PDB file of C-alpha atoms in Angstrom:
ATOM      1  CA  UNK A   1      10.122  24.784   1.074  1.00  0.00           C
ATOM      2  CA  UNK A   2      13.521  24.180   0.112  1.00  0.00           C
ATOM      3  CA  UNK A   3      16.109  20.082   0.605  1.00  0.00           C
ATOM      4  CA  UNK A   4      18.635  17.371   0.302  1.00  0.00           C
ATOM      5  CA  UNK A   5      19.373  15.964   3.095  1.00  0.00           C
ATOM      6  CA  UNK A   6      21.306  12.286   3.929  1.00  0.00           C
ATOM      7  CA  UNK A   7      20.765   9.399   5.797  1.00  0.00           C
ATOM      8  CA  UNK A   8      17.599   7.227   6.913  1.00  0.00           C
ATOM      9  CA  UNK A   9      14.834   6.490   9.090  1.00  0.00           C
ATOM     10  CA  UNK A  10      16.898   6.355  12.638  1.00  0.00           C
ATOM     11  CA  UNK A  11      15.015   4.326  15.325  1.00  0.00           C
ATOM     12  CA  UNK A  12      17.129   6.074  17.841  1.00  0.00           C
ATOM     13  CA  UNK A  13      16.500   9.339  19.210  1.00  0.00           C
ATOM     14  CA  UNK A  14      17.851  12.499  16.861  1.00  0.00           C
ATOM     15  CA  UNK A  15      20.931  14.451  17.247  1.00  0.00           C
ATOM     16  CA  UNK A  16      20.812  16.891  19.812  1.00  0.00           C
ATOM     17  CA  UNK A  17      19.157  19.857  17.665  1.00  0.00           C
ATOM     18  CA  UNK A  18      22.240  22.457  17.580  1.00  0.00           C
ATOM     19  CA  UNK A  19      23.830  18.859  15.558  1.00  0.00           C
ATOM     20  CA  UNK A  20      20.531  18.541  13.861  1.00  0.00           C
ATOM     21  CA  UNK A  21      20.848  22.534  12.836  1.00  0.00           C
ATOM     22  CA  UNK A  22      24.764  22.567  12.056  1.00  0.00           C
ATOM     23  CA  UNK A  23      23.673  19.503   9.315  1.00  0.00           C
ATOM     24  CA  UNK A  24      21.744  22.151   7.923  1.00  0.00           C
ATOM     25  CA  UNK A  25      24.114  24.738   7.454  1.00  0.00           C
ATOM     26  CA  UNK A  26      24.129  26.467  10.662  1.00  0.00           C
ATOM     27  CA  UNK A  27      26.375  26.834  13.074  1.00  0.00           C
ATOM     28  CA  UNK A  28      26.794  24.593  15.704  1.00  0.00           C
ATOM     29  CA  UNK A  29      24.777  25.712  18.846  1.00  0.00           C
ATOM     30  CA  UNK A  30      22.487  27.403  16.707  1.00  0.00           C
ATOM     31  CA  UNK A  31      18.800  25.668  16.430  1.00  0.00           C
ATOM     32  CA  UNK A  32      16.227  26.797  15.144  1.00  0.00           C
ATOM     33  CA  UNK A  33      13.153  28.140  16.645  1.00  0.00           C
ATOM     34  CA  UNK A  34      11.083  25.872  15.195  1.00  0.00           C
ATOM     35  CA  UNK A  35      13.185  22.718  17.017  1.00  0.00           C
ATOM     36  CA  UNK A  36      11.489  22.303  19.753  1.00  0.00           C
ATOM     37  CA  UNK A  37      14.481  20.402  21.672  1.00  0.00           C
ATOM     38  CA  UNK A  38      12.797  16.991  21.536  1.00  0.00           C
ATOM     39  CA  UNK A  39      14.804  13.933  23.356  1.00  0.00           C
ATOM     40  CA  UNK A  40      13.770  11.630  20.548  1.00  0.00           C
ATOM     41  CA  UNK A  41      11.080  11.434  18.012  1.00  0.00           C
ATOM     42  CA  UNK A  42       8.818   9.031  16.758  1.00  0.00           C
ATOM     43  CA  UNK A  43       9.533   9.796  12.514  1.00  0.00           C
ATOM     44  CA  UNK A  44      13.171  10.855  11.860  1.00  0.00           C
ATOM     45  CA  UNK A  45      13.518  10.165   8.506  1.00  0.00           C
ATOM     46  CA  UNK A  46      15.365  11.472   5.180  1.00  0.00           C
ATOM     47  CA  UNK A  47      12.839  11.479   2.168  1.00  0.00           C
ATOM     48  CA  UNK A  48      12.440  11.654  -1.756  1.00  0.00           C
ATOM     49  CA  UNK A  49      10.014  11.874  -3.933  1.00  0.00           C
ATOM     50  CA  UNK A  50       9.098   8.113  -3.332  1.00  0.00           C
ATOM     51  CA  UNK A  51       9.055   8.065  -0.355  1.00  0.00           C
ATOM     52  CA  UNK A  52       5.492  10.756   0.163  1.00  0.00           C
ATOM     53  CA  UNK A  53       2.842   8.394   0.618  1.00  0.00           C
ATOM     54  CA  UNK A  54       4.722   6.234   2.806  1.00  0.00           C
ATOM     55  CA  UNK A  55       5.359   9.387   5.014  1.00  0.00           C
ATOM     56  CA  UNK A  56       1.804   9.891   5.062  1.00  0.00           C
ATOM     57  CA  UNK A  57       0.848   6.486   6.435  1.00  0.00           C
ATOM     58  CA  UNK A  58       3.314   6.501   8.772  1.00  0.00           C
ATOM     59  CA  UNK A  59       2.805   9.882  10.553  1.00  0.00           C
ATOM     60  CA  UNK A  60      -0.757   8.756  10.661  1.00  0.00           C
ATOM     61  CA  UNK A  61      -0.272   5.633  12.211  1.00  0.00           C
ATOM     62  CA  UNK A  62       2.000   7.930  14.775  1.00  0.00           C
ATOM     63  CA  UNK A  63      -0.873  10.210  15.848  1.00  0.00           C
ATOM     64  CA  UNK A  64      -3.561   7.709  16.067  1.00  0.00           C
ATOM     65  CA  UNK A  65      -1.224   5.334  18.357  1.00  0.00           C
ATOM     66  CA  UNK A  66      -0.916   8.911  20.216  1.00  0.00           C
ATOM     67  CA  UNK A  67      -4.476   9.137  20.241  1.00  0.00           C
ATOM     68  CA  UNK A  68      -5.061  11.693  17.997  1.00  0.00           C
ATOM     69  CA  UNK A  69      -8.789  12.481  16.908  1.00  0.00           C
ATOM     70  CA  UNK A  70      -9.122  11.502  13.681  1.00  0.00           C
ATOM     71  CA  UNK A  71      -9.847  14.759  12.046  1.00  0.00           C
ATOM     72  CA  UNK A  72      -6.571  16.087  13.550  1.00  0.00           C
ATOM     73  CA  UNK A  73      -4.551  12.181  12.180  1.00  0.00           C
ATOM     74  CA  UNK A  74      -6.145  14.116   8.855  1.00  0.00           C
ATOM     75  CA  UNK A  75      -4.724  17.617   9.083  1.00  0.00           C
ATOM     76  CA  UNK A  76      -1.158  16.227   9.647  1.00  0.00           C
ATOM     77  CA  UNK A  77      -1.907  13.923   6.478  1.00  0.00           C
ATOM     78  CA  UNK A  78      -2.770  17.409   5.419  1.00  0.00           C
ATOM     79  CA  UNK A  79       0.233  18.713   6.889  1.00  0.00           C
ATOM     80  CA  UNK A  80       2.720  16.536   5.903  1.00  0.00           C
ATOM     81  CA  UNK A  81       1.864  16.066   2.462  1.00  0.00           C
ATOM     82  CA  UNK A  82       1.827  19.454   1.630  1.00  0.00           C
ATOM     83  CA  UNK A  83       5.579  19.979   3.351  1.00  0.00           C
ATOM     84  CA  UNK A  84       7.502  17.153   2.149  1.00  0.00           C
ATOM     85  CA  UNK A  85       6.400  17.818  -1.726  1.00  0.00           C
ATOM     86  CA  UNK A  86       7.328  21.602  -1.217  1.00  0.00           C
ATOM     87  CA  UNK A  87      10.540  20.299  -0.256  1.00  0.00           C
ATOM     88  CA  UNK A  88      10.468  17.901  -3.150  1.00  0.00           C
ATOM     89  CA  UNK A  89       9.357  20.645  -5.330  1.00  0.00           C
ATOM     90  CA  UNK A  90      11.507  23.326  -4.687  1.00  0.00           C
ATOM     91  CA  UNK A  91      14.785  21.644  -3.076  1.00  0.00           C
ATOM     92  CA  UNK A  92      16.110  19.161  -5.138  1.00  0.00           C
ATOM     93  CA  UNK A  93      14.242  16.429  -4.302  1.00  0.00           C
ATOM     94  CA  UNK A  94      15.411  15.967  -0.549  1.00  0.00           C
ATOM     95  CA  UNK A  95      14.416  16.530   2.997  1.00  0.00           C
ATOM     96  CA  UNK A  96      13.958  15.376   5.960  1.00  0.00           C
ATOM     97  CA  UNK A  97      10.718  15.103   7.812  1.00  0.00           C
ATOM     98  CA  UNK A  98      11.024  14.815  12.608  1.00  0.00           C
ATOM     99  CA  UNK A  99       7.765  14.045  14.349  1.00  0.00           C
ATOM    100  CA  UNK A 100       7.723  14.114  18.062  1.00  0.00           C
ATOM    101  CA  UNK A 101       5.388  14.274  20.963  1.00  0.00           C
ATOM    102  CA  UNK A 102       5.676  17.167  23.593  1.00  0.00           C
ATOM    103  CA  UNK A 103       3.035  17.070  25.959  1.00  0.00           C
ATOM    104  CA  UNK A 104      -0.665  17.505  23.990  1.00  0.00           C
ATOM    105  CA  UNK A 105       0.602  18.215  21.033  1.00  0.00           C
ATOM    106  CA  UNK A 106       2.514  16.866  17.383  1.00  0.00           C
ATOM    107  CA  UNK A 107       5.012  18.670  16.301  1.00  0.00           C
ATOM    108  CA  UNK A 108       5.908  18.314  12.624  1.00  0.00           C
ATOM    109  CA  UNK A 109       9.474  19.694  11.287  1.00  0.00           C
ATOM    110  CA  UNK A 110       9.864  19.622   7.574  1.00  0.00           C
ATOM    111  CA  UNK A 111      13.834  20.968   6.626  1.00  0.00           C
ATOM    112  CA  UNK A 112      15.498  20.855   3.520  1.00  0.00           C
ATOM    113  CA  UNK A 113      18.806  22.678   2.052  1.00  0.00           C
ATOM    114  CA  UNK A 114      17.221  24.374  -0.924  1.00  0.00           C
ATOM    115  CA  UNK A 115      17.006  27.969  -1.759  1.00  0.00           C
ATOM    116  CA  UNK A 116      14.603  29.096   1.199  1.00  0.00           C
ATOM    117  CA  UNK A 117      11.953  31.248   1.644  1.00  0.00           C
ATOM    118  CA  UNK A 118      12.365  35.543   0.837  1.00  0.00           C
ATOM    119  CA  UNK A 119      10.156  36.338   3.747  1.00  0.00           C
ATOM    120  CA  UNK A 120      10.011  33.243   6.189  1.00  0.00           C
ATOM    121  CA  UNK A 121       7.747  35.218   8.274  1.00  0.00           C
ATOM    122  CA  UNK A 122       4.874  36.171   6.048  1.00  0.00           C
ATOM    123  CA  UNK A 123       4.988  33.055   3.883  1.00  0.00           C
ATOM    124  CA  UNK A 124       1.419  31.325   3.504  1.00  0.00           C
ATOM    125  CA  UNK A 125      -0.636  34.345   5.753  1.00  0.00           C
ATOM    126  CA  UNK A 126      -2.786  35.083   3.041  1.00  0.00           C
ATOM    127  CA  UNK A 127      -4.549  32.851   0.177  1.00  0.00           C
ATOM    128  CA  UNK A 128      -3.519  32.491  -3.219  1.00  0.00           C
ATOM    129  CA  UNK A 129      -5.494  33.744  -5.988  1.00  0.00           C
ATOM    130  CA  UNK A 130      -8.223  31.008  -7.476  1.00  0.00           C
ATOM    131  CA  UNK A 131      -5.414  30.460 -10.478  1.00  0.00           C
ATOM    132  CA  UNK A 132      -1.925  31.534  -9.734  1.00  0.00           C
ATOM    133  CA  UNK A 133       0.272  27.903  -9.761  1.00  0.00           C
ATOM    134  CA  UNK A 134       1.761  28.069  -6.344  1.00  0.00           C
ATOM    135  CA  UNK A 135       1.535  29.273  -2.539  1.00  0.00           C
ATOM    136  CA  UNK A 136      -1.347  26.731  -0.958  1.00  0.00           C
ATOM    137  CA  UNK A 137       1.409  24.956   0.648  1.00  0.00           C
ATOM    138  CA  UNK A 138       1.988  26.523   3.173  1.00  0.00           C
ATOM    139  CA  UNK A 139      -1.473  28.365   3.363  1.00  0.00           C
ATOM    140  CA  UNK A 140      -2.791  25.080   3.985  1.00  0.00           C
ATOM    141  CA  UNK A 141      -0.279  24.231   6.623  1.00  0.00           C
ATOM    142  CA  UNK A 142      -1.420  27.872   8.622  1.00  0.00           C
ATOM    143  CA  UNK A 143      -4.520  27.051   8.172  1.00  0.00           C
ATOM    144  CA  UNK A 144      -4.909  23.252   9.729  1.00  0.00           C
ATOM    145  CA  UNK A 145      -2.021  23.687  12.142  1.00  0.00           C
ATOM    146  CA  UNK A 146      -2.441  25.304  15.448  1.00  0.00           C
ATOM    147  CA  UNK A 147       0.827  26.947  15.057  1.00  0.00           C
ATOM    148  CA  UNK A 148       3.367  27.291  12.231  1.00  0.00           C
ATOM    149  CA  UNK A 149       7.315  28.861  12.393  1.00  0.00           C
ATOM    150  CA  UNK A 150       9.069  29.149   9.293  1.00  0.00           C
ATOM    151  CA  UNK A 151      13.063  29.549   9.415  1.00  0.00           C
ATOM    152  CA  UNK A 152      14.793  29.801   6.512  1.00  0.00           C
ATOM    153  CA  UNK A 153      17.348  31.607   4.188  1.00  0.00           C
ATOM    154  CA  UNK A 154      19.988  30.734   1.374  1.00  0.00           C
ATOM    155  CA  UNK A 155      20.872  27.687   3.329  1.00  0.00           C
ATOM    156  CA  UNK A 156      17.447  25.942   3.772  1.00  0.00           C
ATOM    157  CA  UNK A 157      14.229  25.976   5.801  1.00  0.00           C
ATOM    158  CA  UNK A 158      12.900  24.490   8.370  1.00  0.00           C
ATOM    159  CA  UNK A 159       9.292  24.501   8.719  1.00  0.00           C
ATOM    160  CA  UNK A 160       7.567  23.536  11.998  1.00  0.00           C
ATOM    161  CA  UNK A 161       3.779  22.486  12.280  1.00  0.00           C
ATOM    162  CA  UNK A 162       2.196  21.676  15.941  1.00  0.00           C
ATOM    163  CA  UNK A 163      -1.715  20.144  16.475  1.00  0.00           C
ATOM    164  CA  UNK A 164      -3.097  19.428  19.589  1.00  0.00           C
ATOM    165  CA  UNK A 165      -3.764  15.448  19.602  1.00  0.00           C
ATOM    166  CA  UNK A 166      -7.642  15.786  20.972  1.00  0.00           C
ATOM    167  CA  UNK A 167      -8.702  19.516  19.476  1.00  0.00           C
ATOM    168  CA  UNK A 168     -11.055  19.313  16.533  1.00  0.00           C
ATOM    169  CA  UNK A 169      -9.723  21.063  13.411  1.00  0.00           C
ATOM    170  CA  UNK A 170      -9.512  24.990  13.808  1.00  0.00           C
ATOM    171  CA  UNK A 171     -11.870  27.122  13.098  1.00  0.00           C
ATOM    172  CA  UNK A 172      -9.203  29.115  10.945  1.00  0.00           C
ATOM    173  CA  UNK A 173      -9.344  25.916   8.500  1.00  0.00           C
ATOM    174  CA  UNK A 174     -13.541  25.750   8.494  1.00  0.00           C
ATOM    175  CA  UNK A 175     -13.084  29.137   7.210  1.00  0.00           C
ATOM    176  CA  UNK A 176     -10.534  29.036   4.879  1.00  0.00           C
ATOM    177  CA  UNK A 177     -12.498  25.604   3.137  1.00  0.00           C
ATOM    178  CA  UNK A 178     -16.030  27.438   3.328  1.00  0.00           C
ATOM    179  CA  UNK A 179     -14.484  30.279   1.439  1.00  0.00           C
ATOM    180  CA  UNK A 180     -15.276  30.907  -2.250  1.00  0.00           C
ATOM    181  CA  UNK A 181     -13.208  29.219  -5.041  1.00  0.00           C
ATOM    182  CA  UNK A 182     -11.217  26.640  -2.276  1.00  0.00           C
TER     183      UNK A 182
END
């Protein structure tokens, strides 16, 4: 991931998202794919490198109010985790983390303003090697999310996880964590 982003938790719903996307960088009118248009979310929230585990609980606390089973309150743990410290990691420090309900399913939209992804698109599709340093991010996130869109250039990415509140973890994940050297 890539992020610095301003403000605080809002307990109102977000900015419509072409607002949400212009903050970003974009033009106005522009959101992202990975927005899914929500009319308000339950987590809108600006975030540093403090602020992690608190994310965590929270989100958790979200999905099992939701009625989320609890391997799937896990994966976005999981999930979560693993997208606000790339955007720790990699952009300055800063994002901003949007959880919302749309029907059966979480979504989960980690953005940030840092330096991006090269190749948004094929990001995470295929698992590291047992000792390079990096890239199990967002392998992780492919594998225990149902689905995953990645947007992103020089001016920030937005990453977009969805789980469906009552499905037991995918069988993509079972494979990935049976595999050799995980």
């Amino acid at each position: 991931m890539s992020g610095h982003m301003d403000g605080e938790q809002a307990n109102s719903p977000p900015a419509e998202p072409s607002a949400f996307a212009a903050g970003l960088g974009r033009r106005s009118g522009q959101p992202g794919a990975g927005a899914s248009e929500p009319t308000g979310a339950a987590v809108d929230r600006a975030f540093g490198p403090d602020d992690l585990r608190d994310l965590r609980r929270v989100v958790a606390a979200v999905a099992s109010r939701w009625g989320a089973v609890p391997d799937r309150v896990d994966a976005l743990k999981l999930i979560v985790g693993e997208l606000t410290a790339n955007a720790v990691r990699y952009a300055a420090g800063r994002g901003r983390l949007r959880v919302w309900r749309r029907g059966g399913q979480i979504h989960c939209e980690v953005s940030d303003s840092g330096p991006g992804f090269r190749d948004p698109q094929r990001v995470g599709l295929h698992r590291p090697a047992p000792m390079s340093l990096g890239g199990r991010g967002i392998w992780l996130v492919r594998a225990l999310a149902d689905e995953v869109t990645i947007e992103g250039g020089r001016s920030g990415a937005i990453v977009t996880a969805r789980i469906r509140l009552g499905a037991p973890v995918s069988t993509l994940w079972k494979q990935h964590a049976a595999a050799p050297g995980f």
